[in-house]
Short mmCIF file of C-alpha atoms and ligand atoms in Angstrom, two decimals:
data_model
loop_
_atom_site.label_atom_id
_atom_site.label_comp_id
_atom_site.label_asym_id
_atom_site.label_seq_id
_atom_site.Cartn_x
_atom_site.Cartn_y
_atom_site.Cartn_z
CA MET M 1307 -0.11 0.54 0.20
CA ALA M 1308 0.50 3.22 -1.09
CA GLN M 1309 2.55 5.43 1.70
CA PHE M 1310 1.97 9.07 2.98
CA GLU M 1311 3.60 11.73 4.98
CA ALA M 1312 1.33 14.58 6.12
CA VAL M 1313 2.55 17.58 4.91
CA ILE M 1314 2.08 20.50 7.93
CA GLY M 1315 1.61 24.21 8.03
CA LEU M 1316 0.24 27.06 11.16
CA GLU M 1317 -1.64 29.80 11.12
CA ILE M 1318 -1.51 31.65 14.24
CA HIS M 1319 -3.03 34.57 15.71
CA ALA M 1320 -2.02 36.02 18.79
CA GLU M 1321 -3.38 39.06 20.59
CA LEU M 1322 -0.95 41.16 21.57
CA GLN M 1323 -1.96 42.47 25.16
CA THR M 1324 -1.35 45.90 24.74
CA ALA M 1325 -2.47 48.71 27.32
CA SER M 1326 -5.17 50.10 24.71
CA LYS M 1327 -6.11 48.81 20.95
CA MET M 1328 -4.41 48.54 17.54
CA PHE M 1329 -6.17 51.48 15.92
CA CYS M 1330 -7.88 53.43 19.33
CA ALA M 1331 -7.38 54.42 22.71
CA CYS M 1332 -10.04 52.43 23.97
CA PRO M 1333 -8.58 49.48 26.66
CA VAL M 1334 -7.29 45.97 26.37
CA VAL M 1335 -9.17 44.18 28.83
CA ASP M 1336 -9.80 41.34 29.99
CA THR M 1337 -12.86 39.74 27.53
CA THR M 1338 -14.51 36.72 29.80
CA LYS M 1339 -14.12 39.42 33.10
CA ALA M 1340 -15.29 43.19 31.41
CA ALA M 1341 -18.84 43.92 31.34
CA PRO M 1342 -20.10 43.58 27.33
CA ASN M 1343 -19.54 46.50 25.36
CA SER M 1344 -17.87 48.65 27.88
CA ALA M 1345 -13.89 49.35 26.06
CA VAL M 1346 -15.48 50.28 22.28
CA CYS M 1347 -15.87 53.99 20.77
CA PRO M 1348 -16.67 55.35 17.55
CA VAL M 1349 -13.42 53.56 15.98
CA CYS M 1350 -13.75 49.89 17.05
CA SER M 1351 -17.50 50.17 16.19
CA GLY M 1352 -17.25 50.76 12.97
CA MET M 1353 -18.59 54.44 13.11
CA PRO M 1354 -18.54 56.46 10.29
CA GLY M 1355 -16.37 59.27 9.16
CA VAL M 1356 -13.43 58.04 12.12
CA LEU M 1357 -9.94 57.65 11.56
CA PRO M 1358 -7.71 55.11 12.75
CA VAL M 1359 -4.25 55.59 13.80
CA VAL M 1360 -1.65 52.98 14.74
CA ASN M 1361 -0.90 51.95 17.91
CA ARG M 1362 2.97 52.02 18.40
CA CYS M 1363 3.29 50.21 21.29
CA ALA M 1364 1.56 46.37 19.46
CA VAL M 1365 3.81 47.56 16.70
CA GLU M 1366 7.08 47.56 19.18
CA TYR M 1367 5.36 44.11 20.30
CA ALA M 1368 5.05 42.45 17.46
CA LEU M 1369 8.73 43.65 16.27
CA ARG M 1370 10.16 42.10 19.75
CA VAL M 1371 8.23 38.84 18.30
CA ALA M 1372 9.76 39.45 14.88
CA LEU M 1373 13.20 39.28 16.05
CA ALA M 1374 13.11 36.64 18.17
CA LEU M 1375 12.60 34.38 15.37
CA HIS M 1376 14.53 35.83 13.33
CA CYS M 1377 12.96 37.09 10.72
CA THR M 1378 13.41 39.53 8.02
CA VAL M 1379 11.13 43.05 9.28
CA ALA M 1380 10.34 45.25 5.96
CA PRO M 1381 11.44 48.91 5.85
CA THR M 1382 8.28 49.59 4.69
CA SER M 1383 4.99 48.00 5.34
CA ILE M 1384 1.73 48.35 3.77
CA PHE M 1385 -2.36 48.39 6.09
CA ALA M 1386 -5.11 46.65 3.79
CA ARG M 1387 -8.52 46.38 3.87
CA LYS M 1388 -9.30 42.70 4.44
CA ASN M 1389 -13.21 43.02 3.15
CA TYR M 1390 -15.59 41.06 4.64
CA PHE M 1391 -19.92 40.91 5.97
CA TYR M 1392 -19.73 39.54 9.49
CA PRO M 1393 -21.68 41.02 12.43
CA ASP M 1394 -18.63 40.71 15.01
CA LEU M 1395 -17.50 42.91 12.56
CA PRO M 1396 -18.77 46.78 12.04
CA LYS M 1397 -16.33 47.55 9.64
CA GLY M 1398 -17.00 45.75 7.18
CA TYR M 1399 -13.68 45.09 6.80
CA GLN M 1400 -10.75 43.74 8.37
CA ILE M 1401 -7.31 46.54 9.33
CA SER M 1402 -4.44 44.44 8.34
CA GLN M 1403 -1.64 43.50 6.23
CA PHE M 1404 -1.87 41.49 3.16
CA GLU M 1405 0.95 42.12 0.43
CA GLN M 1406 4.09 43.86 2.04
CA PRO M 1407 3.84 42.32 5.84
CA LEU M 1408 5.50 43.66 8.96
CA ALA M 1409 8.03 41.08 8.92
CA HIS M 1410 9.12 37.78 6.68
CA ASN M 1411 11.19 34.45 6.83
CA GLY M 1412 12.20 33.55 10.27
CA MET M 1413 13.00 30.19 12.28
CA LEU M 1414 11.93 28.29 15.71
CA ASP M 1415 14.37 25.41 16.15
CA ILE M 1416 11.38 22.47 17.84
CA GLN M 1417 12.31 19.84 20.01
CA THR M 1418 10.58 16.13 19.71
CA SER M 1419 11.21 12.57 20.18
CA THR M 1420 13.32 12.26 17.38
CA GLY M 1421 15.06 15.40 17.86
CA GLU M 1422 15.61 19.10 16.69
CA LYS M 1423 13.98 20.62 14.34
CA ARG M 1424 14.01 23.63 12.40
CA ILE M 1425 10.44 24.94 11.44
CA ARG M 1426 10.80 27.93 8.79
CA ILE M 1427 7.97 30.90 9.20
CA ARG M 1428 6.89 32.58 6.27
CA ARG M 1429 5.71 36.08 7.47
CA MET M 1430 3.85 37.48 9.95
CA HIS M 1431 1.48 40.78 9.88
CA LEU M 1432 -0.39 43.16 11.89
CA GLU M 1433 -4.36 42.76 12.08
CA GLU M 1434 -6.78 43.64 14.49
CA ASP M 1435 -9.08 40.81 16.37
CA ALA M 1436 -12.64 41.02 15.74
CA GLY M 1437 -15.82 41.03 18.10
CA LYS M 1438 -17.15 38.06 19.86
CA LEU M 1439 -20.91 36.64 19.41
CA THR M 1440 -22.50 34.57 21.13
CA HIS M 1441 -25.79 32.71 20.06
CA ARG M 1442 -28.61 31.67 21.85
CA ASN M 1443 -31.49 30.29 21.67
CA GLN M 1444 -35.05 30.79 23.98
CA ASN M 1445 -37.94 29.29 23.01
CA ASN M 1446 -37.10 28.20 20.14
CA SER M 1447 -36.34 31.46 18.63
CA PRO M 1448 -32.05 32.23 18.40
CA TYR M 1449 -30.60 35.65 19.10
CA THR M 1450 -27.22 36.52 18.91
CA LEU M 1451 -25.10 38.54 21.07
CA ILE M 1452 -22.43 41.07 20.28
CA ASP M 1453 -19.14 41.98 22.57
CA LEU M 1454 -16.89 44.35 21.11
CA ASN M 1455 -15.11 45.19 23.61
CA ARG M 1456 -12.78 42.00 21.23
CA ALA M 1457 -13.10 44.23 18.89
CA GLY M 1458 -9.22 45.88 17.07
CA VAL M 1459 -7.36 44.46 19.54
CA PRO M 1460 -4.05 43.88 18.30
CA LEU M 1461 -3.73 40.99 16.30
CA LEU M 1462 -0.36 38.75 15.67
CA GLU M 1463 -0.86 36.89 12.67
CA ILE M 1464 1.82 34.04 12.28
CA VAL M 1465 2.42 31.92 9.53
CA THR M 1466 4.62 28.81 9.14
CA GLU M 1467 6.48 27.38 5.78
CA PRO M 1468 4.58 23.85 5.38
CA ASP M 1469 6.94 22.32 6.87
CA LEU M 1470 5.85 20.46 9.60
CA ARG M 1471 5.19 16.32 9.54
CA SER M 1472 3.34 15.13 12.73
CA ALA M 1473 1.09 15.93 14.92
CA GLU M 1474 3.33 15.84 17.33
CA GLU M 1475 5.81 18.53 15.75
CA VAL M 1476 2.71 20.54 15.71
CA ARG M 1477 2.24 20.08 19.48
CA ALA M 1478 5.99 21.16 19.67
CA PHE M 1479 5.93 24.49 17.95
CA ALA M 1480 3.18 25.56 20.00
CA VAL M 1481 4.61 25.01 22.80
CA MET M 1482 7.74 26.65 21.86
CA LEU M 1483 5.79 29.34 20.60
CA ARG M 1484 3.71 30.03 23.45
CA GLY M 1485 6.35 30.28 25.48
CA ILE M 1486 8.61 32.90 23.56
CA LEU M 1487 5.17 35.22 23.30
CA ARG M 1488 5.33 35.15 26.92
CA TYR M 1489 8.56 35.33 27.75
CA LEU M 1490 8.43 38.27 25.15
CA GLU M 1491 5.68 39.97 27.29
CA VAL M 1492 3.29 40.73 24.74
CA ASN M 1493 0.81 37.35 25.82
CA SER M 1494 0.22 35.77 28.81
CA GLY M 1495 -0.22 32.56 27.06
CA ASP M 1496 -3.60 32.05 28.50
CA MET M 1497 -5.00 29.87 25.34
CA ASP M 1498 -8.49 28.86 26.81
CA LYS M 1499 -9.06 32.66 27.15
CA GLY M 1500 -8.46 32.64 23.15
CA LEU M 1501 -5.64 34.95 23.44
CA ILE M 1502 -3.93 32.47 20.51
CA ARG M 1503 -5.34 31.15 18.24
CA ILE M 1504 -4.02 28.08 15.98
CA GLU M 1505 -5.40 26.64 12.68
CA PRO M 1506 -3.69 24.13 10.61
CA ASN M 1507 -2.89 23.26 7.10
CA ILE M 1508 -3.01 20.09 5.93
CA SER M 1509 -2.04 17.18 3.36
CA LEU M 1510 -0.59 14.19 2.56
CA ARG M 1511 0.92 13.19 -0.09
CA LEU M 1512 2.77 10.24 -1.09
CA SER M 1513 6.49 10.08 0.69
CA GLY M 1514 9.23 10.70 -1.02
CA SER M 1515 7.42 13.56 -3.54
CA ASP M 1516 7.66 17.35 -3.72
CA GLU M 1517 4.46 18.41 -4.33
CA LEU M 1518 2.09 19.73 -2.00
CA GLY M 1519 -1.37 17.35 -1.46
CA THR M 1520 -4.22 19.69 -1.13
CA ARG M 1521 -4.86 20.55 2.69
CA ALA M 1522 -7.91 20.66 4.89
CA GLU M 1523 -7.86 24.12 7.26
CA ILE M 1524 -8.93 23.07 10.88
CA LYS M 1525 -10.40 26.40 12.35
CA ASN M 1526 -8.57 28.42 15.92
CA LEU M 1527 -7.56 25.86 18.13
CA ASN M 1528 -7.75 26.72 21.65
CA SER M 1529 -5.59 24.01 23.07
CA PHE M 1530 -2.54 21.95 22.71
CA ARG M 1531 -4.35 19.02 23.38
CA SER M 1532 -7.21 19.42 20.78
CA LEU M 1533 -4.57 20.97 18.46
CA GLU M 1534 -1.89 18.61 18.78
CA ARG M 1535 -6.09 16.06 18.23
CA ALA M 1536 -7.12 17.28 15.47
CA VAL M 1537 -4.03 17.05 13.93
CA ALA M 1538 -4.08 13.48 14.36
CA TYR M 1539 -7.36 13.00 13.17
CA GLU M 1540 -7.41 14.51 9.96
CA ILE M 1541 -4.16 12.57 9.04
CA GLU M 1542 -6.21 9.67 9.63
CA ARG M 1543 -9.41 10.44 7.66
CA GLN M 1544 -7.09 12.23 4.52
CA ARG M 1545 -5.40 8.33 5.22
CA ALA M 1546 -8.40 6.99 4.51
CA LEU M 1547 -9.60 8.41 1.96
CA LEU M 1548 -6.94 8.51 -0.48
CA SER M 1549 -5.70 5.46 0.58
CA SER M 1550 -9.25 4.40 -0.28
CA GLY M 1551 -8.38 5.85 -4.21
CA GLN M 1552 -10.85 8.99 -3.37
CA LEU M 1553 -9.74 13.25 -3.57
CA ILE M 1554 -9.23 15.47 -0.64
CA SER M 1555 -11.51 18.05 -1.20
CA GLN M 1556 -9.87 22.10 -0.44
CA GLU M 1557 -12.17 23.29 2.71
CA THR M 1558 -12.17 24.59 5.52
CA MET M 1559 -12.93 22.50 8.78
CA GLY M 1560 -13.85 22.62 12.58
CA TRP M 1561 -13.08 20.90 15.04
CA ASP M 1562 -15.96 19.54 17.45
CA GLU M 1563 -14.71 19.06 20.86
CA SER M 1564 -17.92 16.94 22.47
CA ARG M 1565 -17.37 14.90 19.39
CA GLN M 1566 -13.09 14.19 18.04
CA VAL M 1567 -13.26 14.62 14.98
CA THR M 1568 -12.44 17.36 12.18
CA VAL M 1569 -16.34 18.81 10.34
CA PRO M 1570 -16.42 20.64 6.78
CA GLN M 1571 -17.47 24.08 7.81
CA ARG M 1572 -17.31 25.90 4.62
CA SER M 1573 -15.03 25.80 1.40
CA LYS M 1574 -11.47 27.68 1.65
CA GLU M 1575 -12.07 30.87 0.40
CA ALA M 1576 -8.97 32.38 -1.77
CA ALA M 1577 -7.87 35.61 -1.27
CA HIS M 1578 -9.23 37.69 -4.37
CA ASP M 1579 -12.41 37.08 -1.92
CA TYR M 1580 -11.66 39.50 0.51
CA ARG M 1581 -10.82 42.35 -2.03
CA TYR M 1582 -7.85 43.23 -0.33
CA PHE M 1583 -7.53 46.67 -1.57
CA PRO M 1584 -4.16 49.00 0.64
CA GLU M 1585 -5.88 51.41 4.12
CA PRO M 1586 -6.78 54.57 2.22
CA ASP M 1587 -6.41 55.81 6.27
CA LEU M 1588 -3.48 54.79 6.78
CA PRO M 1589 0.20 56.23 5.97
CA PRO M 1590 2.92 53.21 4.84
CA LEU M 1591 3.56 51.95 8.28
CA VAL M 1592 7.95 53.05 8.16
CA ILE M 1593 10.52 51.08 10.65
CA GLU M 1594 13.64 53.03 11.41
CA PRO M 1595 16.56 50.62 11.56
CA GLN M 1596 17.94 52.29 15.11
CA TRP M 1597 14.28 51.21 16.94
CA ILE M 1598 15.33 47.43 15.48
CA SER M 1599 18.38 47.68 16.97
CA LYS M 1600 16.97 48.82 20.39
CA ILE M 1601 14.94 46.52 20.75
CA GLN M 1602 16.95 43.33 19.44
CA SER M 1603 19.57 44.22 21.92
CA SER M 1604 16.37 44.27 24.80
CA LEU M 1605 15.18 41.18 24.11
CA PRO M 1606 15.48 38.24 26.96
CA GLU M 1607 17.31 35.19 27.42
CA LEU M 1608 14.11 32.67 25.62
CA PRO M 1609 13.45 30.08 27.33
CA LYS M 1610 15.06 27.22 24.58
CA GLU M 1611 18.41 29.60 25.53
CA LYS M 1612 17.76 29.33 29.58
CA ALA M 1613 17.29 25.54 29.16
CA ASP M 1614 20.37 25.64 27.68
CA ARG M 1615 22.38 27.76 29.80
CA PHE M 1616 20.74 26.22 33.56
CA GLN M 1617 22.71 22.33 31.59
CA THR M 1618 25.44 23.88 31.68
CA GLU M 1619 25.89 26.04 33.88
CA TYR M 1620 24.61 24.39 37.00
CA GLY M 1621 24.94 21.25 35.33
CA LEU M 1622 20.32 20.64 35.63
CA ASN M 1623 19.50 17.84 33.61
CA HIS M 1624 17.62 18.16 30.95
CA TYR M 1625 14.17 17.49 32.43
CA ASP M 1626 14.69 20.62 35.32
CA SER M 1627 15.65 22.95 33.22
CA LEU M 1628 12.71 22.68 31.03
CA LEU M 1629 10.14 22.55 33.87
CA LEU M 1630 11.68 25.68 35.33
CA VAL M 1631 12.14 27.69 32.49
CA ASP M 1632 8.49 27.41 31.38
CA ASP M 1633 7.85 30.24 33.67
CA ARG M 1634 10.13 33.31 33.45
CA SER M 1635 8.84 34.27 36.66
CA LEU M 1636 9.30 30.45 37.84
CA ALA M 1637 13.61 30.47 36.03
CA ASP M 1638 14.26 33.60 38.03
CA TYR M 1639 12.60 32.93 41.73
CA PHE M 1640 15.64 29.88 40.97
CA GLU M 1641 17.78 32.07 40.55
CA ASN M 1642 17.35 33.89 42.67
CA VAL M 1643 17.93 31.36 45.17
CA LEU M 1644 21.17 31.02 43.58
CA ALA M 1645 22.21 34.36 44.03
CA TYR M 1646 22.55 32.91 48.58
CA PRO M 1647 25.58 31.27 48.73
CA ARG M 1648 25.99 27.88 50.00
CA VAL M 1649 22.71 26.29 48.64
CA ASP M 1650 23.27 23.36 45.75
CA PRO M 1651 21.82 24.22 42.59
CA LYS M 1652 20.28 20.66 42.56
CA SER M 1653 18.71 20.52 46.43
CA ALA M 1654 17.40 23.93 44.83
CA VAL M 1655 15.57 22.59 41.79
CA ASN M 1656 14.16 19.48 44.06
CA TRP M 1657 12.85 21.91 46.85
CA ILE M 1658 11.10 24.14 44.34
CA THR M 1659 9.91 21.34 41.85
CA GLY M 1660 8.83 19.11 45.28
CA GLU M 1661 7.59 20.87 48.88
CA LEU M 1662 6.96 24.15 47.26
CA PHE M 1663 5.31 23.54 43.89
CA SER M 1664 3.63 20.90 45.60
CA LEU M 1665 2.40 23.65 48.22
CA MET M 1666 1.87 25.82 45.11
CA ASN M 1667 -0.83 23.83 43.13
CA GLN M 1668 -3.11 22.91 47.39
CA SER M 1669 -3.68 27.14 47.57
CA GLY M 1670 -3.99 27.82 44.42
CA ILE M 1671 -0.96 30.45 44.73
CA ASP M 1672 1.34 31.08 41.56
CA ILE M 1673 5.64 31.61 41.92
CA LEU M 1674 5.29 35.59 41.99
CA HIS M 1675 2.69 36.03 44.74
CA ILE M 1676 3.99 33.42 47.40
CA ALA M 1677 4.46 34.46 51.02
CA VAL M 1678 8.25 32.05 50.99
CA SER M 1679 10.55 34.72 49.44
CA PRO M 1680 13.68 33.57 48.17
CA LEU M 1681 15.94 34.81 50.38
CA GLN M 1682 13.75 32.87 52.88
CA LEU M 1683 14.95 29.96 50.73
CA ALA M 1684 17.89 29.70 50.43
CA GLN M 1685 17.94 30.23 53.94
CA LEU M 1686 16.41 27.06 54.81
CA LEU M 1687 18.77 24.93 52.56
CA GLN M 1688 21.44 25.57 54.24
CA LEU M 1689 20.10 24.59 56.83
CA VAL M 1690 19.43 21.90 56.02
CA ASP M 1691 23.25 21.62 53.94
CA MET M 1692 24.85 22.73 57.35
CA GLY M 1693 22.60 19.91 59.26
CA GLU M 1694 20.62 22.03 61.32
CA ILE M 1695 17.06 20.05 60.44
CA ASN M 1696 16.51 16.93 58.45
CA GLN M 1697 14.33 16.82 55.79
CA THR M 1698 11.18 15.80 57.53
CA SER M 1699 11.54 18.61 59.43
CA ALA M 1700 12.29 20.75 56.78
CA LYS M 1701 9.34 19.67 54.97
CA ALA M 1702 7.19 21.35 58.15
CA VAL M 1703 9.03 23.88 57.71
CA LEU M 1704 8.25 24.90 54.27
CA ALA M 1705 4.78 24.94 55.00
CA GLU M 1706 4.54 26.94 58.11
CA MET M 1707 7.09 29.73 55.64
CA PHE M 1708 4.16 29.31 53.50
CA ALA M 1709 1.34 29.90 55.16
CA THR M 1710 2.63 32.53 57.57
CA GLY M 1711 5.79 34.39 55.64
CA GLY M 1712 8.09 33.56 58.87
CA ASN M 1713 11.52 33.00 58.47
CA PRO M 1714 12.77 29.64 58.58
CA ALA M 1715 15.38 29.76 62.14
CA GLU M 1716 12.79 31.83 63.20
CA ILE M 1717 9.61 28.35 63.04
CA LEU M 1718 12.33 26.84 63.97
CA ALA M 1719 13.57 27.65 67.22
CA ALA M 1720 9.62 28.13 68.04
CA GLN M 1721 8.71 24.79 67.05
CA GLY M 1722 11.30 23.06 68.03
CA LEU M 1723 12.52 21.17 65.22
CA ARG M 1724 16.20 22.03 65.22
CA GLN M 1725 17.65 19.16 64.61
CA ILE M 1726 19.81 16.47 67.12
CA SER M 1727 23.05 15.64 65.63
CA ASP M 1728 25.15 16.49 68.67
CA SER M 1729 27.00 13.22 69.49
CA SER M 1730 26.48 12.60 73.18
CA HIS M 1731 23.24 13.51 73.02
CA VAL M 1732 22.23 10.85 69.92
CA SER M 1733 24.48 8.48 71.74
CA GLU M 1734 22.40 8.71 75.50
CA LEU M 1735 19.68 8.06 73.07
CA VAL M 1736 20.91 5.07 71.23
CA GLN M 1737 22.06 3.67 73.95
CA THR M 1738 18.30 4.58 76.19
CA ALA M 1739 16.95 3.08 72.79
CA LEU M 1740 19.06 -0.37 73.18
CA ALA M 1741 18.80 -0.69 76.95
CA ASP M 1742 14.48 -0.23 76.34
CA ASN M 1743 14.53 -3.05 74.02
CA LEU M 1744 17.26 -5.90 75.05
CA GLU M 1745 14.82 -9.16 72.98
CA ALA M 1746 15.56 -6.76 69.72
CA VAL M 1747 19.44 -6.19 70.40
CA GLU M 1748 19.61 -10.00 71.05
CA SER M 1749 18.10 -11.46 67.58
CA TYR M 1750 20.90 -8.80 66.08
CA LEU M 1751 22.90 -10.24 67.52
CA VAL M 1752 23.00 -13.82 66.81
CA GLY M 1753 22.67 -12.62 63.33
CA LYS M 1754 19.27 -10.87 62.64
CA GLU M 1755 19.87 -8.38 60.87
CA THR M 1756 17.30 -6.62 59.89
CA VAL M 1757 16.33 -6.23 63.47
CA LEU M 1758 18.75 -2.19 62.65
CA ASN M 1759 15.47 -0.17 60.80
CA PHE M 1760 13.79 -0.86 63.67
CA LEU M 1761 15.77 -0.19 66.10
CA PHE M 1762 16.80 2.71 64.72
CA GLY M 1763 13.06 3.64 64.25
CA GLN M 1764 12.60 3.32 68.41
CA VAL M 1765 15.71 5.77 68.68
CA MET M 1766 13.75 7.58 65.28
CA ARG M 1767 10.70 8.06 68.14
CA ALA M 1768 12.62 9.30 71.19
CA ALA M 1769 14.11 12.12 69.43
CA LYS M 1770 10.94 13.36 68.30
CA GLY M 1771 11.92 12.51 64.06
CA LYS M 1772 14.14 15.32 65.11
CA ALA M 1773 17.52 13.39 64.77
CA ASN M 1774 19.82 13.37 62.28
CA PRO M 1775 19.53 9.94 60.69
CA GLU M 1776 23.25 10.03 59.61
CA VAL M 1777 24.88 10.17 63.31
CA VAL M 1778 21.86 8.63 64.52
CA ARG M 1779 22.96 5.47 61.97
CA ARG M 1780 26.77 5.94 62.54
CA GLU M 1781 26.37 5.82 66.35
CA LEU M 1782 23.72 2.68 66.80
CA ASP M 1783 26.69 0.92 64.37
CA ARG M 1784 28.60 1.75 66.49
CA GLN M 1785 27.25 0.58 70.05
CA LEU M 1786 26.27 -2.64 68.09
CA SER M 1787 29.46 -3.76 67.12
CA GLU M 1788 31.10 -2.79 70.47
CA LEU M 1789 28.26 -5.25 71.81
CA LYS M 1790 28.98 -7.55 69.26
CA GLU M 1791 32.49 -7.75 70.79
CA SER M 1792 32.15 -7.83 73.99
CA ASP M 1793 29.20 -10.73 73.28
CA ALA M 1794 32.31 -12.84 71.29
CA ALA M 1795 35.09 -12.00 73.81
P1 ADP A 296 -4.27 31.02 3.55
O1 ADP A 296 -4.66 30.18 4.27
O2 ADP A 296 -4.87 32.38 3.98
O3 ADP A 296 -4.44 30.42 2.31
P2 ADP A 296 -1.67 30.79 2.97
O4 ADP A 296 -2.14 29.81 2.12
O5 ADP A 296 -0.36 31.22 2.69
O6 ADP A 296 -2.88 30.57 3.49
O7 ADP A 296 -1.19 28.85 3.63
C1 ADP A 296 -1.26 28.93 5.53
C2 ADP A 296 -0.63 27.96 5.56
O8 ADP A 296 -0.32 26.36 4.83
C3 ADP A 296 1.20 27.91 6.13
O9 ADP A 296 1.37 28.00 7.40
C4 ADP A 296 1.21 27.01 4.76
O10 ADP A 296 2.47 26.37 4.69
C5 ADP A 296 0.18 26.36 4.37
N1 ADP A 296 0.00 25.70 3.45
C6 ADP A 296 -0.26 25.97 2.49
N2 ADP A 296 -0.78 24.55 1.48
C7 ADP A 296 -0.41 23.39 2.39
C8 ADP A 296 -0.69 22.09 2.51
N3 ADP A 296 -1.17 22.40 0.12
N4 ADP A 296 -0.43 21.46 2.72
C9 ADP A 296 -0.52 21.88 4.50
N5 ADP A 296 0.40 23.18 4.60
C10 ADP A 296 0.09 23.63 3.70
MG1 MG A 297 -5.05 30.75 6.13
ZN1 ZN A 298 -12.08 52.04 20.53
#
């Protein structure tokens, strides 16, 4: 049977979370929270006689992304009208860019189970978002609510070359891109709020061929999970059709979340359907080279570079470094902890991704808002490192620090959790435990080695868990071998 290869290109729409909209002074609000139509003016509601003005900050945000993805920025780009009629777009056209986009020819390296791969970025342009429609039905009379808060919000469209070959690669690309948008502080990455929408274009071709097959485009996916599933489903759907000798029709599809299938929405529109023409109300967008170099030099370290650095600089493994760089504030927190002396990177990761994460999960508080400062966590790690406190007690202290914002040393003193490492004290505890458990000691002496754990437990119990386990083991071994020798003698 013929072997097919999937060919996938992505169109990504990312809102740019500037203070105001793309062409007017209305604020960009959280559309899931703000009262409907509370951030609307004559410009973004498409009243006649108004003029758009380009938001400089939106252009700057878009340039950050363009430079982070190694695109060439066009010295001059042109806004264009994309005409279509739909009630979420009161003007009857969307201001977008068509023939001369803001930037082109970039790339993004992704990492999958089969290694690293470079995905080319074809182009990137600025446009405005549309409003939001809510379809309702009351007593069999359908109606639609319109909220224009989102109308005119700056939108960045990023288009890749058809370089992706599997659902796994598509997901890796999307995860990576979202991470970059968050690091650049242009988009919070809240996909469930629709702030990033992804449209995969999918076709199949005979393996080895370099022609493109007929594609289907899946609209507006807003989670990694539905993106991955929709792509996987669509590949199999097309494979089945082609394998049985049928043709793919070029269509726009939707993803039915409840049935987990792609469904046809409409036949694919062509560019001429939109009657694009240059926006007469806006001059060409000219980007000064100095502005580009200024933005270039202010770009932050991006997730991948940071993860690589964490591995070489701190000796972290791949997994831990990815976990930390997922969120820029988390990575910063980690490095702020390491800024203090005597903090081992590996144990810092373990405490952060272990105990601290679980406290954060339980409380729903994120790293930016927790009561434990990097200094305080460093102090706790130092106390563990110096043997002042054992792991179990340290966990209790951290929980208290998390709840109260207190300092580890004070909590330690107040709760009497300081570890007993003092050898004469430990020696006393061991002696008492042995004296209280003569039978166990006997059976140890006749060769039942497993009793050792029991005796260890008895000492720890007498110490209320606060004894330094290493010191206890050493002392227990010492006293028992003394007994053994006197026994043998
Ligand atoms: P539009 O969908 O607006 O017509 P394009 O034709 O520029 O835009 O393509 C959009 C996306 O679809 C790009 O990411 C491109 O790489 C991808 N693409 C184009 N043709 C195919 C194809 N035959 N198979 C898979 N992806 C494709
Ligand atoms: Mg398209
Ligand atoms: Zn407005």
